GROMACS .gro file of C-alpha atoms in nm:
model
  445
    1PHE     CA    1   2.338   0.332  -0.793
    2CYS     CA    2   2.378   0.643  -1.007
    3ALA     CA    3   2.683   0.845  -1.091
    4LEU     CA    4   2.631   1.189  -0.943
    5ALA     CA    5   2.872   1.343  -1.191
    6SER     CA    6   2.658   1.233  -1.482
    7VAL     CA    7   2.666   1.570  -1.654
    8PHE     CA    8   2.954   1.637  -1.887
    9LEU     CA    9   2.969   2.014  -1.869
   10ASN     CA   10   3.285   2.084  -2.067
   11LEU     CA   11   3.107   2.144  -2.394
   12LYS     CA   12   3.430   2.245  -2.568
   13ALA     CA   13   3.617   1.925  -2.487
   14THR     CA   14   3.779   1.766  -2.787
   15ASN     CA   15   3.852   1.421  -2.646
   16MET     CA   16   3.500   1.293  -2.588
   17SER     CA   17   3.383   0.934  -2.613
   18SER     CA   18   3.036   0.814  -2.715
   19ASN     CA   19   2.961   0.743  -2.349
   20ASP     CA   20   3.018   1.103  -2.244
   21LEU     CA   21   2.722   1.328  -2.182
   22ILE     CA   22   2.659   1.679  -2.309
   23ILE     CA   23   2.386   1.932  -2.239
   24ASP     CA   24   2.152   1.989  -2.531
   25LYS     CA   25   1.861   2.235  -2.487
   26GLY     CA   26   1.815   2.158  -2.120
   27PHE     CA   27   1.860   1.780  -2.150
   28THR     CA   28   2.158   1.554  -2.092
   29VAL     CA   29   2.224   1.347  -2.403
   30LEU     CA   30   2.478   1.087  -2.507
   31ASN     CA   31   2.765   1.230  -2.711
   32ASP     CA   32   2.706   1.030  -3.028
   33PHE     CA   33   2.793   1.318  -3.260
   34LYS     CA   34   3.102   1.258  -3.472
   35PRO     CA   35   3.325   1.552  -3.567
   36GLY     CA   36   3.281   1.644  -3.931
   37ALA     CA   37   2.979   1.420  -3.974
   38ASP     CA   38   2.638   1.540  -4.088
   39ASN     CA   39   2.428   1.524  -3.771
   40GLY     CA   40   2.144   1.733  -3.908
   41ASP     CA   41   1.902   1.443  -3.947
   42LYS     CA   42   1.927   1.333  -3.586
   43SER     CA   43   1.602   1.362  -3.397
   44ASP     CA   44   1.537   1.287  -3.034
   45PRO     CA   45   1.209   1.092  -2.999
   46ILE     CA   46   1.144   1.192  -2.639
   47PRO     CA   47   0.954   1.400  -2.545
   48ARG     CA   48   0.717   1.278  -2.812
   49SER     CA   49   0.485   1.578  -2.798
   50PRO     CA   50   0.445   1.902  -2.605
   51PHE     CA   51   0.143   1.762  -2.415
   52ALA     CA   52  -0.052   1.437  -2.409
   53SER     CA   53  -0.347   1.315  -2.203
   54TYR     CA   54  -0.468   0.962  -2.137
   55ALA     CA   55  -0.807   0.918  -1.970
   56ASN     CA   56  -0.851   0.600  -1.763
   57ALA     CA   57  -0.480   0.520  -1.785
   58LEU     CA   58  -0.483   0.363  -1.440
   59SER     CA   59  -0.732   0.131  -1.271
   60ILE     CA   60  -0.725   0.033  -0.905
   61GLN     CA   61  -0.839  -0.325  -0.867
   62SER     CA   62  -1.058  -0.292  -0.555
   63ASP     CA   63  -1.192  -0.040  -0.306
   64THR     CA   64  -0.954  -0.185  -0.048
   65HIS     CA   65  -0.655  -0.129  -0.274
   66LYS     CA   66  -0.779   0.220  -0.358
   67ALA     CA   67  -0.799   0.313   0.008
   68SER     CA   68  -0.450   0.178   0.078
   69PHE     CA   69  -0.308   0.352  -0.231
   70LEU     CA   70  -0.443   0.688  -0.115
   71ASN     CA   71  -0.315   0.622   0.236
   72ASP     CA   72   0.031   0.542   0.097
   73CYS     CA   73   0.027   0.865  -0.104
   74SER     CA   74  -0.041   1.057   0.217
   75LEU     CA   75   0.239   0.876   0.400
   76VAL     CA   76   0.503   0.964   0.143
   77PHE     CA   77   0.380   1.319   0.089
   78THR     CA   78   0.651   1.557   0.205
   79ALA     CA   79   0.605   1.862  -0.016
   80ARG     CA   80   0.542   2.194   0.155
   81THR     CA   81   0.448   2.528   0.011
   82LYS     CA   82   0.752   2.750  -0.027
   83GLU     CA   83   0.786   3.056   0.191
   84ASP     CA   84   0.795   3.398   0.025
   85SER     CA   85   1.169   3.421   0.092
   86ASP     CA   86   1.249   3.081  -0.058
   87SER     CA   87   1.365   3.047  -0.416
   88TYR     CA   88   1.210   2.703  -0.459
   89SER     CA   89   0.957   2.485  -0.282
   90THR     CA   90   1.086   2.247  -0.019
   91GLY     CA   91   1.016   1.878   0.020
   92SER     CA   92   1.159   1.545  -0.089
   93THR     CA   93   1.131   1.357  -0.412
   94TYR     CA   94   1.232   0.995  -0.458
   95PHE     CA   95   1.430   0.824  -0.732
   96LEU     CA   96   1.393   0.473  -0.869
   97PRO     CA   97   1.677   0.370  -1.104
   98CYS     CA   98   1.531   0.210  -1.413
   99HIS     CA   99   1.683  -0.133  -1.334
  100MET     CA  100   1.597  -0.133  -0.963
  101LYS     CA  101   1.335  -0.382  -0.847
  102PRO     CA  102   1.032  -0.203  -0.697
  103ARG     CA  103   0.983  -0.260  -0.324
  104CYS     CA  104   0.627  -0.126  -0.296
  105ALA     CA  105   0.324  -0.050  -0.511
  106LEU     CA  106   0.413   0.319  -0.552
  107GLU     CA  107   0.762   0.235  -0.678
  108ALA     CA  108   0.607  -0.022  -0.910
  109LEU     CA  109   0.374   0.241  -1.052
  110ALA     CA  110   0.666   0.482  -1.101
  111GLN     CA  111   0.856   0.212  -1.289
  112THR     CA  112   0.547   0.125  -1.497
  113ILE     CA  113   0.514   0.489  -1.604
  114PHE     CA  114   0.886   0.514  -1.683
  115ARG     CA  115   0.871   0.204  -1.901
  116ALA     CA  116   0.554   0.318  -2.075
  117HIS     CA  117   0.733   0.630  -2.196
  118VAL     CA  118   1.078   0.482  -2.259
  119ASP     CA  119   1.062   0.115  -2.354
  120SER     CA  120   0.928   0.181  -2.705
  121LEU     CA  121   1.222   0.407  -2.792
  122GLY     CA  122   1.429   0.288  -3.084
  123GLY     CA  123   1.806   0.288  -3.109
  124LEU     CA  124   2.034   0.553  -3.247
  125LYS     CA  125   2.047   0.563  -3.623
  126GLY     CA  126   2.384   0.444  -3.749
  127ALA     CA  127   2.507   0.361  -3.397
  128GLU     CA  128   2.518  -0.016  -3.389
  129LYS     CA  129   2.719  -0.260  -3.183
  130ASP     CA  130   2.722  -0.635  -3.239
  131GLY     CA  131   2.434  -0.594  -3.481
  132GLU     CA  132   2.212  -0.410  -3.233
  133LYS     CA  133   2.128  -0.043  -3.222
  134LYS     CA  134   2.275   0.152  -2.935
  135LEU     CA  135   2.023   0.276  -2.678
  136LEU     CA  136   1.928   0.641  -2.674
  137TYR     CA  137   2.013   0.657  -2.306
  138ASP     CA  138   2.245   0.512  -2.044
  139PRO     CA  139   2.038   0.283  -1.817
  140GLU     CA  140   2.288   0.324  -1.535
  141ARG     CA  141   2.210   0.695  -1.523
  142SER     CA  142   1.837   0.691  -1.593
  143GLY     CA  143   1.521   0.634  -1.396
  144ALA     CA  144   1.202   0.775  -1.245
  145GLU     CA  145   1.190   1.064  -1.001
  146TRP     CA  146   0.858   1.043  -0.818
  147TRP     CA  147   0.659   1.206  -0.539
  148THR     CA  148   0.300   1.270  -0.431
  149LEU     CA  149   0.091   1.575  -0.352
  150VAL     CA  150  -0.204   1.550  -0.113
  151LEU     CA  151  -0.385   1.884  -0.105
  152ASP     CA  152  -0.708   1.994   0.059
  153THR     CA  153  -0.959   2.172  -0.165
  154PRO     CA  154  -1.184   2.385   0.056
  155SER     CA  155  -1.513   2.545  -0.039
  156GLY     CA  156  -1.615   2.906  -0.038
  157GLY     CA  157  -1.384   3.028  -0.312
  158ALA     CA  158  -1.076   3.031  -0.091
  159PRO     CA  159  -0.746   2.903  -0.224
  160SER     CA  160  -0.671   2.537  -0.172
  161LYS     CA  161  -0.462   2.446   0.129
  162CYS     CA  162  -0.158   2.227   0.170
  163HIS     CA  163  -0.200   2.004   0.474
  164GLU     CA  164   0.079   1.834   0.657
  165LYS     CA  165   0.052   1.815   1.034
  166ASP     CA  166   0.364   1.869   1.236
  167ASP     CA  167   0.407   1.701   1.573
  168ASN     CA  168   0.449   2.046   1.727
  169ASP     CA  169   0.130   2.188   1.574
  170ASP     CA  170  -0.134   2.322   1.810
  171ASP     CA  171  -0.458   2.133   1.756
  172ASP     CA  172  -0.649   2.460   1.795
  173ASP     CA  173  -0.443   2.636   1.530
  174ASP     CA  174  -0.655   2.647   1.216
  175GLU     CA  175  -0.401   2.841   1.012
  176GLU     CA  176  -0.304   2.656   0.696
  177GLU     CA  177  -0.053   2.723   0.424
  178ASP     CA  178  -0.167   2.824   0.079
  179ASP     CA  179  -0.125   2.517  -0.138
  180GLU     CA  180  -0.175   2.663  -0.485
  181VAL     CA  181   0.102   2.508  -0.688
  182GLY     CA  182   0.303   2.807  -0.807
  183MET     CA  183   0.438   2.826  -1.159
  184HIS     CA  184   0.771   2.645  -1.174
  185PHE     CA  185   1.007   2.432  -1.379
  186ASP     CA  186   1.088   2.073  -1.287
  187ALA     CA  187   1.466   2.054  -1.274
  188ASP     CA  188   1.766   1.924  -1.081
  189TYR     CA  189   1.787   2.213  -0.838
  190GLY     CA  190   2.053   2.034  -0.636
  191LEU     CA  191   2.280   2.055  -0.938
  192GLU     CA  192   2.185   2.416  -1.005
  193GLU     CA  193   2.293   2.511  -0.653
  194GLN     CA  194   2.640   2.379  -0.739
  195LEU     CA  195   2.644   2.505  -1.098
  196PRO     CA  196   2.434   2.823  -1.120
  197ASN     CA  197   2.255   2.883  -1.452
  198TYR     CA  198   2.282   2.516  -1.557
  199THR     CA  199   1.921   2.400  -1.546
  200LEU     CA  200   1.876   2.033  -1.633
  201HIS     CA  201   1.525   1.903  -1.686
  202PRO     CA  202   1.357   1.563  -1.698
  203ARG     CA  203   1.277   1.448  -2.050
  204VAL     CA  204   0.909   1.408  -1.966
  205ALA     CA  205   0.707   1.531  -1.669
  206THR     CA  206   0.395   1.329  -1.587
  207ILE     CA  207   0.096   1.356  -1.353
  208THR     CA  208  -0.139   1.074  -1.264
  209TYR     CA  209  -0.451   1.188  -1.081
  210PHE     CA  210  -0.583   0.994  -0.783
  211SER     CA  211  -0.890   1.213  -0.733
  212ASP     CA  212  -1.178   1.369  -0.925
  213THR     CA  213  -1.157   1.711  -0.769
  214GLY     CA  214  -0.914   1.995  -0.727
  215VAL     CA  215  -0.746   2.278  -0.911
  216PRO     CA  216  -0.647   2.193  -1.272
  217THR     CA  217  -0.286   2.183  -1.390
  218LEU     CA  218  -0.174   2.461  -1.624
  219ILE     CA  219   0.115   2.378  -1.859
  220LEU     CA  220   0.268   2.667  -2.052
  221ASP     CA  221   0.464   2.661  -2.377
  222LYS     CA  222   0.761   2.826  -2.208
  223ARG     CA  223   1.108   2.679  -2.151
  224SER     CA  224   1.367   2.778  -1.896
  225PRO     CA  225   1.640   3.027  -1.988
  226PRO     CA  226   1.962   2.890  -2.145
  227PRO     CA  227   2.286   2.898  -1.938
  228PRO     CA  228   2.423   3.222  -2.093
  229ASP     CA  229   2.108   3.410  -1.986
  230GLU     CA  230   2.221   3.480  -1.629
  231GLU     CA  231   1.959   3.753  -1.576
  232LYS     CA  232   1.681   3.526  -1.710
  233LYS     CA  233   1.565   3.791  -1.956
  234SER     CA  234   1.438   3.525  -2.197
  235LEU     CA  235   1.152   3.462  -1.954
  236ASN     CA  236   1.012   3.806  -2.030
  237GLY     CA  237   0.712   3.848  -2.255
  238SER     CA  238   0.380   3.693  -2.346
  239ILE     CA  239   0.307   3.321  -2.363
  240ASN     CA  240   0.061   3.231  -2.635
  241LYS     CA  241  -0.007   2.861  -2.587
  242ALA     CA  242  -0.098   2.647  -2.289
  243TRP     CA  243  -0.279   2.329  -2.187
  244LEU     CA  244  -0.521   2.289  -1.897
  245SER     CA  245  -0.579   1.950  -1.732
  246HIS     CA  246  -0.854   1.889  -1.474
  247PRO     CA  247  -0.817   1.605  -1.222
  248CYS     CA  248  -0.997   1.278  -1.292
  249PHE     CA  249  -0.917   0.955  -1.110
  250GLY     CA  250  -0.688   0.736  -1.320
  251LYS     CA  251  -0.608   1.006  -1.575
  252HIS     CA  252  -0.245   1.044  -1.684
  253VAL     CA  253  -0.091   1.347  -1.854
  254ALA     CA  254   0.261   1.389  -1.989
  255PHE     CA  255   0.439   1.697  -2.118
  256ASP     CA  256   0.780   1.830  -2.216
  257GLY     CA  257   0.987   1.833  -1.896
  258ARG     CA  258   1.124   2.178  -1.978
  259TYR     CA  259   0.783   2.349  -1.964
  260LEU     CA  260   0.670   2.599  -1.703
  261HIS     CA  261   0.367   2.469  -1.513
  262GLY     CA  262   0.163   2.495  -1.194
  263ALA     CA  263  -0.192   2.512  -1.061
  264PRO     CA  264  -0.305   2.876  -1.022
  265GLY     CA  265  -0.646   2.806  -0.871
  266GLU     CA  266  -0.760   3.168  -0.839
  267TYR     CA  267  -0.761   3.203  -1.217
  268PHE     CA  268  -0.830   2.844  -1.321
  269PRO     CA  269  -1.045   2.708  -1.036
  270SER     CA  270  -1.168   2.356  -0.979
  271VAL     CA  271  -1.501   2.271  -1.138
  272SER     CA  272  -1.770   2.028  -1.028
  273LYS     CA  273  -1.994   1.902  -1.308
  274LYS     CA  274  -2.331   1.738  -1.255
  275SER     CA  275  -2.541   1.621  -1.549
  276ILE     CA  276  -2.907   1.644  -1.450
  277ASP     CA  277  -3.044   1.473  -1.761
  278THR     CA  278  -2.797   1.210  -1.876
  279SER     CA  279  -3.042   1.065  -2.129
  280GLU     CA  280  -2.996   1.367  -2.357
  281PRO     CA  281  -2.704   1.392  -2.601
  282LYS     CA  282  -2.395   1.552  -2.454
  283ALA     CA  283  -2.451   1.883  -2.633
  284LYS     CA  284  -2.804   1.915  -2.491
  285ARG     CA  285  -2.747   1.810  -2.131
  286LEU     CA  286  -2.831   2.060  -1.864
  287LYS     CA  287  -2.536   2.098  -1.633
  288VAL     CA  288  -2.491   2.257  -1.296
  289GLU     CA  289  -2.131   2.371  -1.269
  290VAL     CA  290  -1.993   2.489  -0.937
  291LEU     CA  291  -1.659   2.662  -0.904
  292ASN     CA  292  -1.461   2.560  -0.596
  293PRO     CA  293  -1.678   2.262  -0.494
  294PRO     CA  294  -1.717   2.140  -0.134
  295SER     CA  295  -1.409   2.032   0.054
  296ALA     CA  296  -1.225   1.734  -0.088
  297THR     CA  297  -0.868   1.614  -0.135
  298ARG     CA  298  -0.665   1.654  -0.453
  299ILE     CA  299  -0.416   1.366  -0.478
  300THR     CA  300  -0.162   1.344  -0.757
  301PHE     CA  301   0.125   1.107  -0.833
  302MET     CA  302   0.411   1.274  -1.016
  303VAL     CA  303   0.678   1.090  -1.215
  304ASN     CA  304   0.960   1.266  -1.401
  305ILE     CA  305   1.139   1.066  -1.669
  306TRP     CA  306   1.514   1.122  -1.640
  307LEU     CA  307   1.752   0.992  -1.907
  308ASN     CA  308   2.131   1.005  -1.869
  309HIS     CA  309   2.114   1.188  -1.538
  310CYS     CA  310   1.999   1.127  -1.180
  311PRO     CA  311   1.883   1.432  -0.982
  312LEU     CA  312   2.144   1.491  -0.715
  313GLU     CA  313   1.917   1.529  -0.413
  314SER     CA  314   1.668   1.255  -0.496
  315GLY     CA  315   1.717   0.898  -0.369
  316PRO     CA  316   1.520   0.578  -0.302
  317LEU     CA  317   1.231   0.584  -0.059
  318ASP     CA  318   1.357   0.550   0.300
  319ASP     CA  319   1.315   0.210   0.464
  320ASP     CA  320   1.134   0.358   0.764
  321VAL     CA  321   0.867   0.503   0.533
  322LEU     CA  322   0.856   0.185   0.326
  323GLU     CA  323   0.766  -0.019   0.632
  324LYS     CA  324   0.456   0.194   0.694
  325LEU     CA  325   0.303   0.147   0.348
  326THR     CA  326  -0.003  -0.076   0.337
  327THR     CA  327  -0.072  -0.154  -0.030
  328PRO     CA  328   0.019  -0.522  -0.087
  329TRP     CA  329   0.317  -0.590  -0.309
  330GLU     CA  330   0.442  -0.924  -0.441
  331ASP     CA  331   0.792  -0.908  -0.291
  332ALA     CA  332   0.632  -0.929   0.052
  333GLN     CA  333   0.577  -1.301  -0.004
  334GLU     CA  334   0.949  -1.370   0.012
  335GLU     CA  335   1.054  -1.552   0.324
  336GLY     CA  336   1.220  -1.326   0.577
  337ASN     CA  337   1.122  -0.997   0.408
  338ALA     CA  338   1.093  -0.768   0.710
  339LYS     CA  339   0.946  -0.485   0.503
  340GLY     CA  340   0.668  -0.696   0.355
  341ASN     CA  341   0.303  -0.605   0.393
  342LEU     CA  342   0.174  -0.947   0.287
  343LYS     CA  343   0.199  -1.253   0.500
  344VAL     CA  344   0.412  -1.531   0.356
  345GLY     CA  345   0.194  -1.754   0.142
  346ASP     CA  346  -0.089  -1.504   0.094
  347PRO     CA  347  -0.212  -1.486  -0.266
  348PHE     CA  348  -0.097  -1.172  -0.445
  349VAL     CA  349  -0.345  -0.963  -0.645
  350PRO     CA  350  -0.186  -0.673  -0.838
  351PRO     CA  351  -0.325  -0.355  -0.682
  352PHE     CA  352  -0.334  -0.156  -1.007
  353GLN     CA  353  -0.364  -0.202  -1.381
  354TRP     CA  354  -0.196   0.020  -1.639
  355ASN     CA  355  -0.434   0.059  -1.935
  356VAL     CA  356  -0.224   0.251  -2.189
  357ASP     CA  357  -0.118   0.007  -2.459
  358ASP     CA  358   0.036   0.267  -2.689
  359ILE     CA  359   0.190   0.580  -2.539
  360ASP     CA  360   0.202   0.724  -2.893
  361ALA     CA  361  -0.180   0.725  -2.908
  362PRO     CA  362  -0.302   0.986  -2.657
  363ASP     CA  363  -0.657   1.113  -2.631
  364LYS     CA  364  -0.768   1.347  -2.907
  365THR     CA  365  -0.948   1.674  -2.851
  366ASP     CA  366  -1.141   1.867  -3.114
  367LYS     CA  367  -1.166   2.183  -2.908
  368THR     CA  368  -0.929   2.468  -2.835
  369ALA     CA  369  -1.011   2.738  -2.584
  370SER     CA  370  -0.912   3.098  -2.652
  371LEU     CA  371  -0.838   3.391  -2.425
  372ALA     CA  372  -0.828   3.757  -2.527
  373ARG     CA  373  -0.679   4.049  -2.339
  374ALA     CA  374  -0.943   4.224  -2.131
  375SER     CA  375  -1.040   4.584  -2.188
  376ASN     CA  376  -1.148   4.823  -1.916
  377GLU     CA  377  -1.503   4.802  -2.051
  378ASN     CA  378  -1.533   4.429  -1.967
  379GLY     CA  379  -1.381   4.438  -1.622
  380GLY     CA  380  -1.014   4.478  -1.702
  381PRO     CA  381  -0.727   4.232  -1.643
  382ALA     CA  382  -0.767   3.972  -1.369
  383GLY     CA  383  -0.455   4.067  -1.178
  384VAL     CA  384  -0.081   4.037  -1.122
  385GLU     CA  385   0.102   3.790  -0.898
  386ASP     CA  386   0.461   3.798  -0.777
  387THR     CA  387   0.640   3.466  -0.763
  388VAL     CA  388   0.991   3.323  -0.785
  389ILE     CA  389   1.101   3.141  -1.101
  390CYS     CA  390   1.460   3.043  -1.172
  391ASN     CA  391   1.573   3.226  -0.859
  392ARG     CA  392   1.427   3.554  -0.985
  393HIS     CA  393   1.126   3.752  -0.872
  394VAL     CA  394   0.878   3.738  -1.158
  395ASP     CA  395   0.552   3.930  -1.203
  396ILE     CA  396   0.290   3.717  -1.376
  397SER     CA  397   0.024   3.935  -1.538
  398PHE     CA  398  -0.311   3.765  -1.598
  399GLY     CA  399  -0.438   3.994  -1.873
  400ALA     CA  400  -0.776   3.839  -1.952
  401SER     CA  401  -1.078   3.908  -1.733
  402ILE     CA  402  -1.132   3.684  -1.431
  403GLU     CA  403  -1.463   3.579  -1.585
  404ASP     CA  404  -1.285   3.467  -1.902
  405PHE     CA  405  -1.028   3.265  -1.707
  406HIS     CA  406  -1.307   3.092  -1.516
  407ARG     CA  407  -1.500   3.032  -1.840
  408VAL     CA  408  -1.201   2.853  -1.990
  409SER     CA  409  -1.158   2.642  -1.677
  410LYS     CA  410  -1.519   2.524  -1.705
  411LEU     CA  411  -1.482   2.461  -2.077
  412ALA     CA  412  -1.169   2.252  -2.024
  413ALA     CA  413  -1.349   2.050  -1.755
  414GLU     CA  414  -1.594   1.928  -2.020
  415ASP     CA  415  -1.326   1.721  -2.194
  416GLY     CA  416  -1.081   1.692  -1.904
  417SER     CA  417  -0.789   1.847  -2.091
  418MET     CA  418  -0.779   2.124  -2.347
  419PRO     CA  419  -0.525   2.340  -2.534
  420ILE     CA  420  -0.554   2.715  -2.489
  421GLU     CA  421  -0.458   2.985  -2.738
  422MET     CA  422  -0.382   3.321  -2.575
  423GLU     CA  423  -0.345   3.664  -2.728
  424ASP     CA  424  -0.042   3.875  -2.644
  425GLY     CA  425  -0.087   4.023  -2.299
  426VAL     CA  426  -0.310   3.745  -2.161
  427PHE     CA  427  -0.028   3.569  -1.975
  428THR     CA  428   0.287   3.775  -1.942
  429LEU     CA  429   0.608   3.734  -1.742
  430LYS     CA  430   0.822   4.024  -1.623
  431VAL     CA  431   1.154   3.933  -1.460
  432GLY     CA  432   1.276   4.135  -1.164
  433LYS     CA  433   1.558   4.114  -0.915
  434GLU     CA  434   1.733   3.800  -0.796
  435ALA     CA  435   1.563   3.620  -0.508
  436SER     CA  436   1.757   3.548  -0.192
  437SER     CA  437   1.676   3.402   0.147
  438ASP     CA  438   1.890   3.681   0.296
  439GLU     CA  439   1.676   3.962   0.156
  440GLU     CA  440   1.482   4.016   0.479
  441ASP     CA  441   1.803   4.037   0.682
  442GLU     CA  442   1.951   4.286   0.435
  443GLU     CA  443   1.639   4.504   0.449
  444ASP     CA  444   1.639   4.500   0.829
  445ALA     CA  445   2.008   4.595   0.851
   0.00000   0.00000   0.00000
């Protein structure tokens, strides 16, 4: 359904047609540039903005549908926390080509999100055929990569845990894997394994929250290194701008697919807000805010918008998983549909409603949080974490005080999402040696 060789990597080729693809700043784009022509006024309308948030973007039509939706998210959840020796996290993602008919409610939601971000795109300026503007993308090589995360959020200040029971697990074994979503780039890592240093990204990365609790998402104004930077030195240094998004059921956020992001719960913890006197104006309400609230489940539905490229290791949802899903979908009414979860003739009620009429009109925020580098007098920096980014060991220095990081998390929870301005030294990356799964063996030898 998609051409795997959708990336035209020979950037110096001279015999290129308008249907060829080239890499431009981490994206695959149609080669519509004409030699000798003035291409300076060309602008790519997607991603539309660095970050956008839409409260109440999704409504579930009934409690029954909500329960089945959450159950379906758990069934398709395959992500696992990466081991220290792994370069990237493991787990499957799924791909729905933009012209493929959805076979279940989750695929339908993925397609709805894809269309919300793409359908309003105009054509290429000056590129017309038969009186119509040429599309900005090739539909045969575009679609939605999607997956779910279902993460436990325990109490007591401990990190969240990633839960997926294995058939071989001992019931008495209470050991769980740390689920904090490490800082990472969304990319076609299958392609990067074949072509090192070529990191292709989705145009837009999106998160739709199916819960009101859990660690917020941190999106950083930091792009992946370009192909010539084999040692990833461009990752080094301070990052001065970020966005923080707290979970809220039905909320949808979208951001530049090239941005570094994750959910570092130790520094930006989950927040529970309770308004004791709701009759007072918002500014005067007395609130009880609790970091790391009682145990709950953080459920998110991720959709990456890919144009002109299909991630190599992502494919349609397997039929055996599809058969287990319980949320009703209209195709189940077709006679002889063995995968249907509606009986033939049963009335169909759409399980969800998409409420965003204009993707170019996100929620507005009047607030910006700020973080300053901590001095020794006020507790000093919060800490340093070692992680793997772009197949390199990277030290992330959290240079503000832990109290300041927590303060910002609570402040962002007031509005749901909030931009953050950070002084130099507040969030700093330092690139180290290349990561390898063979490192332990080499050290033991």
